[in-house]
């Protein structure tokens, strides 16, 4: 990056010019040297993963301008430079944004027999790792922002939905060997998560599809053609019941551990199960 340019605090979303519609690590490095591109860029090392994330490129091995480890492409804020690696940014999501923390994510993996899950499911939006979970940081994409993908040799090319009327392509070199399979598993994982949440809400008598905030967009995340070929049937009551029971147990356990910690006590599973049984017992006047 040319150091004589100051990064703007306010951005103009994403550039619409045709020359900027194909993005990769190499092209981003090149674009950041251009005076006309700087207005789309700003720095935010406190940035956190959210639904506006389209893609995240990892520059940990070769820091941009000697200090930036990540470039986040945000649908509303444009290009964001962060000193944190994608892996560090994900830690906040794992600890504060996931339903029932990582426990539920792992439960769904076990039930679907997914051994190498490389996604993070959040129902209305989800993210997939280009290189998988590993010791080093990976590039990431928002599946809710993409409509198509192609694997070419060692590269992956994903096409976004229209963002402010423009479609973009994101190129990732050296993607994992079985990216297509891992992508389908991530989509299936989030599909099960969505069915779990919708089923739970329906049990409370709410009509989820009448809520205006529920996304109806056609993306990779909502395209059931990408579901892996498992014994998954729509509205499978047994599968959903098992997940609901496991999620409830995980929520109780997380709460129990926090309670024991606050009291300065070592967590004890027998005491926890006793409290859980008491909590689940129906009130009675007898």
Coordinates of C-alpha atoms in Angstrom, one line a residue:
X1 CA 0.0 0.0 0.0
X2 CA 1.2 3.5 -0.8
X3 CA 1.9 5.0 2.7
X4 CA 1.2 8.6 1.7
X5 CA -2.6 7.9 1.5
X6 CA -4.6 8.2 4.6
X7 CA -7.3 5.6 5.2
X8 CA -10.8 7.1 5.3
X9 CA -13.1 6.6 8.2
X10 CA -16.1 6.7 6.0
X11 CA -16.4 4.5 2.9
X12 CA -18.5 4.4 -0.3
X13 CA -19.6 0.8 0.0
X14 CA -18.1 -1.4 -2.7
X15 CA -16.7 -0.1 -6.0
X16 CA -19.1 -0.7 -8.9
X17 CA -16.5 -0.3 -11.7
X18 CA -16.1 -3.4 -13.8
X19 CA -12.3 -3.6 -13.2
X20 CA -13.0 -4.1 -9.5
X21 CA -15.6 -6.9 -9.8
X22 CA -13.1 -9.8 -9.6
X23 CA -11.2 -10.0 -6.3
X24 CA -8.3 -12.0 -5.1
X25 CA -5.3 -11.5 -2.8
X26 CA -3.2 -10.4 -5.7
X27 CA -5.7 -8.0 -7.1
X28 CA -6.5 -6.5 -3.7
X29 CA -2.8 -5.9 -3.1
X30 CA -2.7 -4.2 -6.5
X31 CA -5.9 -2.1 -6.0
X32 CA -4.7 -0.8 -2.6
X33 CA -1.9 1.0 -4.5
X34 CA -4.4 3.0 -6.6
X35 CA -5.4 6.4 -5.5
X36 CA -9.0 6.0 -6.8
X37 CA -9.5 2.8 -4.7
X38 CA -8.5 4.2 -1.3
X39 CA -11.9 5.8 -0.7
X40 CA -13.4 2.3 -0.4
X41 CA -10.9 1.3 2.3
X42 CA -10.6 1.9 6.1
X43 CA -9.0 0.3 9.1
X44 CA -10.9 -1.4 11.9
X45 CA -8.9 -3.9 14.0
X46 CA -11.9 -4.3 16.3
X47 CA -14.1 -5.6 13.4
X48 CA -16.1 -8.8 14.1
X49 CA -17.7 -11.3 11.8
X50 CA -21.4 -10.4 11.1
X51 CA -24.0 -10.9 8.4
X52 CA -22.5 -8.2 6.2
X53 CA -19.3 -10.1 5.7
X54 CA -18.9 -11.3 2.1
X55 CA -15.4 -12.6 2.2
X56 CA -12.2 -12.4 4.4
X57 CA -8.7 -12.7 2.9
X58 CA -5.9 -13.8 5.2
X59 CA -2.6 -12.0 4.8
X60 CA -1.0 -13.4 7.9
X61 CA 2.0 -14.8 6.0
X62 CA 2.7 -11.5 4.2
X63 CA 1.2 -8.6 6.1
X64 CA -0.2 -5.7 4.0
X65 CA 1.7 -2.6 4.6
X66 CA 3.7 -4.5 7.1
X67 CA 0.8 -4.6 9.7
X68 CA -2.5 -5.8 8.3
X69 CA -3.3 -9.5 8.7
X70 CA -6.8 -9.5 7.2
X71 CA -8.9 -7.8 4.5
X72 CA -12.6 -8.0 5.1
X73 CA -15.0 -7.3 2.2
X74 CA -18.2 -5.9 3.9
X75 CA -21.4 -5.3 1.9
X76 CA -22.0 -2.0 3.7
X77 CA -18.6 -0.7 4.6
X78 CA -16.4 -1.7 1.7
X79 CA -12.9 -3.0 2.3
X80 CA -11.7 -3.2 5.9
X81 CA -8.1 -3.7 7.0
X82 CA -7.6 -5.4 10.3
X83 CA -4.4 -6.2 12.2
X84 CA -6.2 -9.3 13.6
X85 CA -6.1 -12.6 11.7
X86 CA -9.4 -14.2 10.6
X87 CA -8.8 -16.8 13.3
X88 CA -8.6 -14.2 16.0
X89 CA -11.8 -12.5 14.8
X90 CA -13.6 -15.9 14.8
X91 CA -12.9 -16.4 18.5
X92 CA -15.4 -13.7 19.4
X93 CA -18.0 -15.4 17.3
X94 CA -17.4 -18.8 18.9
X95 CA -17.6 -17.4 22.4
X96 CA -20.5 -14.9 22.0
X97 CA -22.6 -15.4 18.8
X98 CA -23.2 -19.1 18.5
X99 CA -26.4 -20.7 19.7
X100 CA -25.4 -23.0 22.6
X101 CA -21.7 -22.1 21.8
X102 CA -19.6 -24.6 19.8
X103 CA -21.4 -27.5 21.5
X104 CA -24.4 -27.5 19.2
X105 CA -22.2 -27.1 16.1
X106 CA -20.4 -30.3 17.1
X107 CA -23.6 -32.1 17.9
X108 CA -24.9 -31.6 14.4
X109 CA -21.6 -32.8 13.0
X110 CA -21.9 -36.0 15.0
X111 CA -25.5 -36.7 14.0
X112 CA -24.7 -36.0 10.3
X113 CA -21.4 -38.0 10.6
X114 CA -19.4 -35.0 9.3
X115 CA -15.8 -35.5 10.3
X116 CA -14.2 -32.4 8.7
X117 CA -16.7 -29.6 9.1
X118 CA -15.3 -26.4 7.9
X119 CA -18.2 -24.0 8.4
X120 CA -19.8 -21.9 11.1
X121 CA -23.7 -22.0 11.1
X122 CA -25.8 -19.1 12.4
X123 CA -29.1 -20.0 10.7
X124 CA -29.7 -16.9 8.6
X125 CA -26.1 -16.6 7.7
X126 CA -23.1 -18.9 7.7
X127 CA -19.4 -18.9 6.9
X128 CA -17.2 -21.5 5.2
X129 CA -13.4 -21.8 5.4
X130 CA -11.5 -22.1 2.1
X131 CA -8.6 -24.0 3.7
X132 CA -10.3 -25.7 6.6
X133 CA -9.6 -25.4 10.3
X134 CA -5.8 -25.5 10.7
X135 CA -3.0 -24.1 12.9
X136 CA -2.8 -21.0 10.7
X137 CA -5.6 -18.7 9.7
X138 CA -7.7 -19.4 6.6
X139 CA -9.7 -17.3 4.1
X140 CA -13.4 -17.3 4.7
X141 CA -16.6 -16.6 2.7
X142 CA -20.2 -15.8 3.7
X143 CA -22.3 -18.5 2.1
X144 CA -25.4 -16.3 2.5
X145 CA -23.7 -13.8 0.1
X146 CA -22.9 -16.3 -2.7
X147 CA -25.0 -17.8 -5.4
X148 CA -22.5 -20.0 -7.3
X149 CA -19.0 -21.5 -7.2
X150 CA -16.5 -23.3 -9.4
X151 CA -13.4 -25.3 -8.5
X152 CA -10.5 -24.9 -11.0
X153 CA -7.4 -27.0 -10.2
X154 CA -6.2 -25.6 -6.9
X155 CA -8.3 -22.4 -7.0
X156 CA -11.9 -21.7 -6.0
X157 CA -14.1 -19.0 -7.6
X158 CA -17.3 -17.9 -5.9
X159 CA -19.9 -15.6 -7.4
X160 CA -21.8 -13.3 -5.1
X161 CA -25.4 -12.3 -5.2
X162 CA -26.1 -8.8 -6.5
X163 CA -24.8 -6.3 -3.9
X164 CA -26.0 -2.8 -4.6
X165 CA -26.9 -4.1 -8.1
X166 CA -23.5 -5.6 -8.8
X167 CA -22.2 -9.1 -8.8
X168 CA -18.6 -9.8 -7.7
X169 CA -16.3 -12.8 -8.1
X170 CA -14.0 -13.9 -5.4
X171 CA -10.9 -16.0 -6.3
X172 CA -9.1 -18.1 -3.7
X173 CA -5.9 -19.8 -4.6
X174 CA -4.7 -23.0 -2.9
X175 CA -8.1 -24.1 -1.6
X176 CA -8.5 -27.4 0.2
X177 CA -8.6 -30.4 -2.1
X178 CA -12.2 -31.4 -1.3
X179 CA -13.7 -28.0 -1.1
X180 CA -16.9 -28.8 -3.0
X181 CA -17.7 -31.6 -0.5
X182 CA -16.9 -29.5 2.5
X183 CA -19.0 -26.7 1.1
X184 CA -22.0 -29.0 0.7
X185 CA -21.5 -30.3 4.3
X186 CA -21.4 -26.7 5.6
X187 CA -24.7 -25.9 3.7
X188 CA -26.3 -29.0 5.1
X189 CA -25.1 -28.2 8.6
X190 CA -26.7 -24.8 8.5
X191 CA -29.9 -26.3 7.0
X192 CA -30.2 -28.6 9.9
X193 CA -29.6 -25.7 12.3
X194 CA -32.3 -23.7 10.6
X195 CA -34.8 -26.6 10.9
X196 CA -33.9 -27.0 14.5
X197 CA -34.6 -23.3 15.3
X198 CA -37.8 -23.2 13.2
X199 CA -39.1 -26.3 14.9
X200 CA -38.3 -24.9 18.3
X201 CA -40.0 -21.6 17.5
X202 CA -43.0 -23.4 16.1
X203 CA -43.4 -25.3 19.3
X204 CA -44.0 -22.0 21.0
X205 CA -46.8 -21.2 18.6
X206 CA -45.0 -18.5 16.6
X207 CA -45.2 -18.3 12.8
X208 CA -41.6 -17.7 11.8
X209 CA -42.2 -17.0 8.1
X210 CA -44.5 -14.2 8.9
X211 CA -41.5 -12.3 10.3
X212 CA -40.2 -9.7 7.9
X213 CA -36.6 -10.3 9.0
X214 CA -36.4 -13.8 7.7
X215 CA -34.3 -13.9 4.5
X216 CA -36.0 -15.3 1.4
X217 CA -33.0 -14.7 -0.9
X218 CA -31.7 -17.4 -3.2
X219 CA -28.1 -18.1 -2.2
X220 CA -25.8 -21.1 -1.7
X221 CA -27.1 -21.2 1.8
X222 CA -30.7 -21.6 0.8
X223 CA -30.2 -23.8 -2.2
X224 CA -31.2 -27.3 -1.2
X225 CA -29.6 -28.8 -4.3
X226 CA -26.3 -28.5 -2.5
X227 CA -27.4 -30.7 0.5
X228 CA -25.3 -33.8 1.0
X229 CA -27.0 -37.1 0.2
X230 CA -27.8 -38.3 3.7
X231 CA -30.9 -39.8 5.2
X232 CA -32.3 -36.4 5.9
X233 CA -36.0 -35.9 5.3
X234 CA -37.6 -32.5 5.6
X235 CA -39.2 -32.0 9.0
X236 CA -37.7 -35.2 10.3
X237 CA -39.3 -35.1 13.8
X238 CA -36.9 -37.7 15.3
X239 CA -33.8 -35.8 14.1
X240 CA -35.2 -32.4 15.3
X241 CA -36.3 -33.9 18.7
X242 CA -32.8 -35.3 19.3
X243 CA -31.2 -32.0 18.4
X244 CA -33.6 -30.0 20.6
X245 CA -32.9 -32.3 23.6
X246 CA -29.1 -32.1 23.1
X247 CA -29.3 -28.3 22.7
X248 CA -31.3 -27.9 25.9
X249 CA -28.7 -30.1 27.7
X250 CA -25.9 -28.0 26.3
X251 CA -27.6 -24.8 27.4
X252 CA -28.1 -26.1 30.9
X253 CA -24.5 -27.3 31.1
X254 CA -23.1 -24.0 29.9
X255 CA -25.2 -22.2 32.5
X256 CA -24.2 -24.6 35.2
X257 CA -20.5 -24.2 34.5
X258 CA -20.9 -20.4 34.6
X259 CA -22.8 -20.6 37.9
X260 CA -20.2 -22.9 39.5
X261 CA -17.4 -20.5 38.2
X262 CA -19.1 -17.5 39.7
X263 CA -19.4 -19.3 43.0
X264 CA -15.8 -20.2 42.9
X265 CA -16.6 -23.9 42.9
X266 CA -15.2 -26.7 40.7
X267 CA -17.8 -28.0 38.2
X268 CA -19.2 -31.3 39.2
X269 CA -21.3 -33.3 36.8
X270 CA -23.3 -35.2 39.4
X271 CA -24.3 -31.9 41.1
X272 CA -25.1 -30.4 37.7
X273 CA -27.4 -33.3 36.7
X274 CA -29.2 -33.0 40.1
X275 CA -29.8 -29.3 39.4
X276 CA -30.9 -30.0 35.9
X277 CA -33.5 -32.6 37.0
X278 CA -34.8 -30.1 39.5
X279 CA -35.1 -27.4 36.9
X280 CA -36.9 -29.7 34.4
X281 CA -39.4 -31.0 36.9
X282 CA -42.9 -29.7 36.3
X283 CA -44.5 -27.7 39.1
X284 CA -47.1 -29.5 41.1
X285 CA -49.4 -28.6 44.1
X286 CA -49.4 -32.3 45.3

